Coordinates of C-alpha atoms in Angstrom, one line a residue:
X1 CA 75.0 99.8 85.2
X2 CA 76.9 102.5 83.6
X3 CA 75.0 104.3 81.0
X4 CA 77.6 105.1 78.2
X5 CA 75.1 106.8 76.1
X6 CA 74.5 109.8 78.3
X7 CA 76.0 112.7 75.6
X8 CA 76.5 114.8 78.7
X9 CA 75.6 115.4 82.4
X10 CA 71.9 117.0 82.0
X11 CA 71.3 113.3 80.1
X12 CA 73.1 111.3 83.3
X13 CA 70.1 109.2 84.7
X14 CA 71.1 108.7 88.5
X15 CA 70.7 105.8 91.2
X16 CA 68.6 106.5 94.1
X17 CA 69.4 103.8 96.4
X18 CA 71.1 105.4 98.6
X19 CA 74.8 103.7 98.8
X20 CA 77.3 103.9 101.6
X21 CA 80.7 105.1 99.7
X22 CA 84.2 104.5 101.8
X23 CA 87.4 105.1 100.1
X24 CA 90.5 103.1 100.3
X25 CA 92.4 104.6 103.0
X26 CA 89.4 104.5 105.2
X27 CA 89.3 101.2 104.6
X28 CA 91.8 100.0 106.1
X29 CA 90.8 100.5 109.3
X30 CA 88.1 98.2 108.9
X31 CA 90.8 95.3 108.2
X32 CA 92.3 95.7 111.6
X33 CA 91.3 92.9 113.2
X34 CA 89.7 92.6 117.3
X35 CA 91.8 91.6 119.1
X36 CA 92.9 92.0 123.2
X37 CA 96.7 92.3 122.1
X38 CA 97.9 95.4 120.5
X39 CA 100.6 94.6 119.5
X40 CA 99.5 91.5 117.8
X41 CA 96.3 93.3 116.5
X42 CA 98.0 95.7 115.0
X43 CA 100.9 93.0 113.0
X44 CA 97.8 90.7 112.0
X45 CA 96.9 93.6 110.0
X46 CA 99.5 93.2 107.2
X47 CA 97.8 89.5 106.7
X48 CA 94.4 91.2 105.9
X49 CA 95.5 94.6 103.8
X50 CA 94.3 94.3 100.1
X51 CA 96.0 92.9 97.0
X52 CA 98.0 95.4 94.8
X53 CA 95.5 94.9 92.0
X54 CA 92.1 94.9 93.5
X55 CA 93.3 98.9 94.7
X56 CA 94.3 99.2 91.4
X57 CA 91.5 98.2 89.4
X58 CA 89.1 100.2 91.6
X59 CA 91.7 103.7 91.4
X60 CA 91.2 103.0 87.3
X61 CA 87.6 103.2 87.2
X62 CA 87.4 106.1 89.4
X63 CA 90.1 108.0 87.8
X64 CA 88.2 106.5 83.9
X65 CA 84.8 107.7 85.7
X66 CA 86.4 110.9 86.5
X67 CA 87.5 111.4 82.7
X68 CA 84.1 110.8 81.6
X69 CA 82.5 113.2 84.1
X70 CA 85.3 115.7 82.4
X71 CA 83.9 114.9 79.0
X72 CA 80.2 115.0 79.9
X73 CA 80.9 118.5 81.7
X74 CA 82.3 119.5 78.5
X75 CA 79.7 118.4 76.5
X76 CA 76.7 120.8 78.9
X77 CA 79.0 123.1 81.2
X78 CA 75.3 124.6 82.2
X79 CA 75.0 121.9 84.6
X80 CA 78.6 121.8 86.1
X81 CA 78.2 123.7 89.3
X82 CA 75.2 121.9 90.2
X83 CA 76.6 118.5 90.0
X84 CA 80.4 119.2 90.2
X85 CA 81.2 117.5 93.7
X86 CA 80.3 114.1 91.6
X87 CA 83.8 115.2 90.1
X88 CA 85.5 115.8 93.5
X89 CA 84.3 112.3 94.7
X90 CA 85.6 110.4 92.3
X91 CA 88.7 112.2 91.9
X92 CA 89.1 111.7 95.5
X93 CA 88.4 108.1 95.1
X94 CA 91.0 107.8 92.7
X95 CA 93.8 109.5 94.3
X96 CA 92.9 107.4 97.3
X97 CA 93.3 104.3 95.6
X98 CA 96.7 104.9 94.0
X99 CA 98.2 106.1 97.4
X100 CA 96.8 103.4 99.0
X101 CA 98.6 101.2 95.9
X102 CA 101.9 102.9 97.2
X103 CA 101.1 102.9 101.2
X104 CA 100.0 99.4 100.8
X105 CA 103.5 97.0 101.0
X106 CA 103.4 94.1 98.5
X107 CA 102.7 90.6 99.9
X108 CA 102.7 88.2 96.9
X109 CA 104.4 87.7 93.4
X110 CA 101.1 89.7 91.8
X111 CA 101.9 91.9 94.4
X112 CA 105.4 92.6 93.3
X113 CA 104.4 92.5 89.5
X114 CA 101.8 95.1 90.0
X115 CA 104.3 97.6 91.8
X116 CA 106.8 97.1 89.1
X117 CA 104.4 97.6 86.4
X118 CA 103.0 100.8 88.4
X119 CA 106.8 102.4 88.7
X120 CA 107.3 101.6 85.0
X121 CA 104.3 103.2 84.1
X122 CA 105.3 106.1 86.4
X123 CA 108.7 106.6 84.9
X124 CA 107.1 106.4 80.8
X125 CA 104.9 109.4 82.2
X126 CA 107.0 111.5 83.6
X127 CA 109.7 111.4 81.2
X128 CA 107.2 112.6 78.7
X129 CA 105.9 115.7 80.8
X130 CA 102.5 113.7 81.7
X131 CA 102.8 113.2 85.7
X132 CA 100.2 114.4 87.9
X133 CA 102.6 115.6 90.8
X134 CA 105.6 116.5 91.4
X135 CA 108.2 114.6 90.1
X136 CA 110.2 114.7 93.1
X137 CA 107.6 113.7 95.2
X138 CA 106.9 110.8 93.1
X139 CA 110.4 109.2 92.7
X140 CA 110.2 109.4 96.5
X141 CA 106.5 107.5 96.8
X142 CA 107.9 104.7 94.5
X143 CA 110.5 103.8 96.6
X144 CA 109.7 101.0 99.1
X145 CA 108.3 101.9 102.2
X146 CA 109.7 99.2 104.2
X147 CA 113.0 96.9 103.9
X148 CA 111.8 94.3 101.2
X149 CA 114.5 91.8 100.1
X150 CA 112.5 89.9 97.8
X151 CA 113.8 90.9 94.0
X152 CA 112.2 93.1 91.9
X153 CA 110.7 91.4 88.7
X154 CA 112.4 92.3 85.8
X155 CA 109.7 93.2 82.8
X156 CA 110.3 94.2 79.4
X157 CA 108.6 93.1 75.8
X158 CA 107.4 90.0 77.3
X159 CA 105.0 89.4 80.0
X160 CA 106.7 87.4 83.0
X161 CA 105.6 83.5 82.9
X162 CA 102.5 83.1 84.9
X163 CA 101.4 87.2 85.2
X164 CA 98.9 87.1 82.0
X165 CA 96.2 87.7 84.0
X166 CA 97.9 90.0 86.7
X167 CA 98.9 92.3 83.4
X168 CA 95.7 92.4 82.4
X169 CA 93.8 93.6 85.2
X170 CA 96.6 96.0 85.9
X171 CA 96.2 97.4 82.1
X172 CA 92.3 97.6 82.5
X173 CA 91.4 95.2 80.6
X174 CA 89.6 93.3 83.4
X175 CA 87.7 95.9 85.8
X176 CA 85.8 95.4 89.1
X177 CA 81.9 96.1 88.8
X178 CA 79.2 97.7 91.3
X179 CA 78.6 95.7 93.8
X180 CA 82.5 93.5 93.8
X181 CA 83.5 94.7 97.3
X182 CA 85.9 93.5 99.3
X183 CA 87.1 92.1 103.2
X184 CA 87.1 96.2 104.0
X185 CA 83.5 97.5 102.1
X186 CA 85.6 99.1 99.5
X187 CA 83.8 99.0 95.9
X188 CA 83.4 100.7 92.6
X189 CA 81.5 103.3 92.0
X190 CA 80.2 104.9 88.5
X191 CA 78.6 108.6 87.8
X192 CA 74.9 107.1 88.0
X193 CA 76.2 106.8 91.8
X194 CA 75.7 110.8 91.4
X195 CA 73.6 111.6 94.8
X196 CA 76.0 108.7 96.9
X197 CA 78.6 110.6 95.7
X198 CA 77.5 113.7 96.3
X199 CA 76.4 112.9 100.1
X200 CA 79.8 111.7 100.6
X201 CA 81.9 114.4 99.8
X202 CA 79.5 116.8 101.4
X203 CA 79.9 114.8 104.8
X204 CA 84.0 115.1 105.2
X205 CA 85.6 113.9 108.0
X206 CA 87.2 115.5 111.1
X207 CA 90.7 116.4 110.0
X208 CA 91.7 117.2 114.0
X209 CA 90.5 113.8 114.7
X210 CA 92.1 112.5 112.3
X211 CA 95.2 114.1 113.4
X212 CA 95.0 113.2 116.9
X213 CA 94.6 109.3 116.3
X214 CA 97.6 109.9 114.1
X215 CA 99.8 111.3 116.6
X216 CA 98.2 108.7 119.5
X217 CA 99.7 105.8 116.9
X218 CA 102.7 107.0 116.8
X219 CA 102.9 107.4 120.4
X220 CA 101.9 104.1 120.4
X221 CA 104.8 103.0 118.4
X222 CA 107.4 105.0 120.4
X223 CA 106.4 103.1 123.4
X224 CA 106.5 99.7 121.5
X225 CA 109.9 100.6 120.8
X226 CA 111.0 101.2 123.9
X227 CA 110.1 97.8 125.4
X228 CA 113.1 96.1 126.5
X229 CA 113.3 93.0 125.3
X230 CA 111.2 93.6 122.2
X231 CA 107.8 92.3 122.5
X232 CA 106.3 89.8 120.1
X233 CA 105.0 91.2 117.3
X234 CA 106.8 94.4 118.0
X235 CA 108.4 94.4 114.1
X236 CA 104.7 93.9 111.9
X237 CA 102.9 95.8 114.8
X238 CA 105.1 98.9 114.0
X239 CA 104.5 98.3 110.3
X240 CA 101.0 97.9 110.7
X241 CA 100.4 100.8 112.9
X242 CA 102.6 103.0 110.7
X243 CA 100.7 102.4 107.5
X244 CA 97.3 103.2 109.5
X245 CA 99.1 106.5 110.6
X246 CA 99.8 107.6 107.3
X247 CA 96.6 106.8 106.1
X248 CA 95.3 109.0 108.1
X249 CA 97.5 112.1 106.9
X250 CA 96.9 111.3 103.6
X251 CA 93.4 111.0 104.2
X252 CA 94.1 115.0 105.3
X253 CA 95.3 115.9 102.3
X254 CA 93.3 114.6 100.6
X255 CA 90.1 116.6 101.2
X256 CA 89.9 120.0 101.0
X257 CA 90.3 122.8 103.8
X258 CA 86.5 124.0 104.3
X259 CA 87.6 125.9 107.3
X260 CA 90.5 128.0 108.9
X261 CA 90.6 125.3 111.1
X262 CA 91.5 122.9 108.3
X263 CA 93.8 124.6 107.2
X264 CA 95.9 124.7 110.4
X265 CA 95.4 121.0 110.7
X266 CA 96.9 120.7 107.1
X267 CA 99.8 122.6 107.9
X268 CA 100.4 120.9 110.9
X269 CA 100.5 118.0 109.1
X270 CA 103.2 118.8 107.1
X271 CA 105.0 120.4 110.2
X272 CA 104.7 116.6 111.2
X273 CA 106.0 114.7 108.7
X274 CA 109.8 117.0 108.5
X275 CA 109.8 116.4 111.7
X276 CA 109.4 112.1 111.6
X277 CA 112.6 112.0 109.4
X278 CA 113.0 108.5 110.5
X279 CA 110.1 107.0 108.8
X280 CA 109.9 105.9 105.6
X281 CA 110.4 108.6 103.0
X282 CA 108.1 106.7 101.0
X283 CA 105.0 107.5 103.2
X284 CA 105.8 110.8 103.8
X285 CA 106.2 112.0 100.2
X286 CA 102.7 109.7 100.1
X287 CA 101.5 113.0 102.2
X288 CA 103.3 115.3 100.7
X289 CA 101.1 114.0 97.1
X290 CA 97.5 113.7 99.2
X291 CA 98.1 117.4 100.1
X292 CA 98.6 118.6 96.7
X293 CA 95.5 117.3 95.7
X294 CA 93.4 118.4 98.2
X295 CA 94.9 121.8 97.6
X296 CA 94.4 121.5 94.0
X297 CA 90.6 120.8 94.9
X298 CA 90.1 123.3 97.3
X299 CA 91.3 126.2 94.7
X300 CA 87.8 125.6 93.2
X301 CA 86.5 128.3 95.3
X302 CA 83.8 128.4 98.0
X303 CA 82.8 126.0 99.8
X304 CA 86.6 125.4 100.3
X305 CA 89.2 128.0 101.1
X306 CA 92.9 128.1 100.4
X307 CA 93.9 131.4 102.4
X308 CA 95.2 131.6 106.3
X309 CA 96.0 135.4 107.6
X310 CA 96.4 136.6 104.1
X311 CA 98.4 134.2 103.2
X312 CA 97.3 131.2 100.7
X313 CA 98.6 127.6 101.5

């Protein structure tokens, strides 16, 4: 339970159960289903990825949590290097969960209504100097990842017939709690999650890896494609497999170089992505985002590093 009291970090009082924390990218992995086929494992996916506003409702309490971590800090800044990768989780949480909002392609009327809502809320902040990002980048990430003919809803003053509810959990007004998880373990998680929190972002994951079961799915999709005829499944497969890809290299921009190494896996990331021209610009400037962030993150100082050969990326 979140204790709204707290008038500042040194006051925070802290779970100790320990509590597995997976973010939303990650997740998705865990909704491919088993299956012998390839092919069809990888199109079933798109029948399990999450709805639009469950991945929004958990990115707004990270990103509220991560506002209230701010404040706190604010209130004691004594305690902020002791307890500041509670900050860097959430905030990675959060960024996760929007990209994932964006990666993710809509599959129902909420669906729709929840990306329109998200790209008008986009467009109000931008115009008025707020935006996180680059604007650029985020015109691009709003765009639709994948040919969609259904039509866009059109929302102004009025609420569209049916979408009360769907407004109001995309406003905030309705929230996920501890414990809500979903098909792929993804949950909320609060600053008394402090040590989870912690552990998690002090256990990163393999960027190489990462990068190498990026590049093996798109290999995978290049020999998909050249299957003549086209095998079943061939058009969702490539759409599942793409969105798993991409997860991935946003999932390495995301955290923060700790090493040289890092670094060169970062910037052959972004070698990668000019180079795959073809694929939807969406999901590349979905990449282009992550790797400002983690970038932003890593200018913190040690234990990240921003510098290659003298020169800072």
């Amino acid at each position: 339970m979140t204790d709204n009291t707290a008038p500042s970090l040194r006051d925070l009082v802290f779970e100790t159960d320990s509590k597995p924390v997976l973010d939303e990218l990650a997740a998705l992995d865990w909704l491919l289903p088993e299956m012998p086929d390839a092919l069809e494992r990888h199109a079933a996916l798109l029948e399990r990825l999450p709805p639009l506003l469950d991945l929004r409702g958990r990115a707004l309490v990270h990103a509220r949590e991560y506002q209230r971590f701010l404040a706190l800090a604010e209130a004691d800044p004594s305690v902020l290097e002791h307890l500041v990768d509670i900050g860097n989780a959430l905030a990675l949480l959060a960024h996760a969960g929007e990209i994932a909002m964006l990666l993710v392609p809509p599959a129902s009327p909420e669906d729709h209504f929840a990306r329109t809502m998200l790209a008008k809320e986009r467009g109000e902040q931008y115009r008025f100097g707020d935006g996180v990002h680059d604007p650029a980048l985020m015109k691009g990430a709003l765009l639709r990842p994948f040919a969609d003919h259904h039509p866009r809803p059109v929302i102004g003053a009025r609420i569209p017939p049916g979408m009360q509810e769907a407004a109001l959990r995309f406003s905030g007004a309705v929230l996920p709690r501890p414990g809500d998880s979903d098909a792929g373990g993804t949950e909320v998680y609060h600053l008394e999650h402090g040590p989870a929190l912690e552990a998690w972002f002090d256990d990163p994951p393999d960027l190489a890896l990462l990068l190498d079961e990026a590049r093996t799915l798109f290999a995978t999709i290049e020999t998909w494609s050249q299957a003549e005829p086209p095998a079943p499944f061939w058009y969702g497969a490539r759409r599942g497999a793409l969105i798993l890809a991409y997860a991935r290299l946003c999932r390495i921009g995301l955290w923060p170089a700790r090493s040289s190494d890092d670094l060169i896996v970062k910037m052959e990331v972004e070698r990668l992505v000019s180079e795959r021209a073809a694929d939807p610009d969406a999901m590349r400037a979905l990449v282009e985002i992550a790797l400002g962030v983690g970038r932003r993150i890593a200018r913190q100082g040690p234990p990240f590093v921003t510098v290659l050969g003298g020169v800072e990326l």
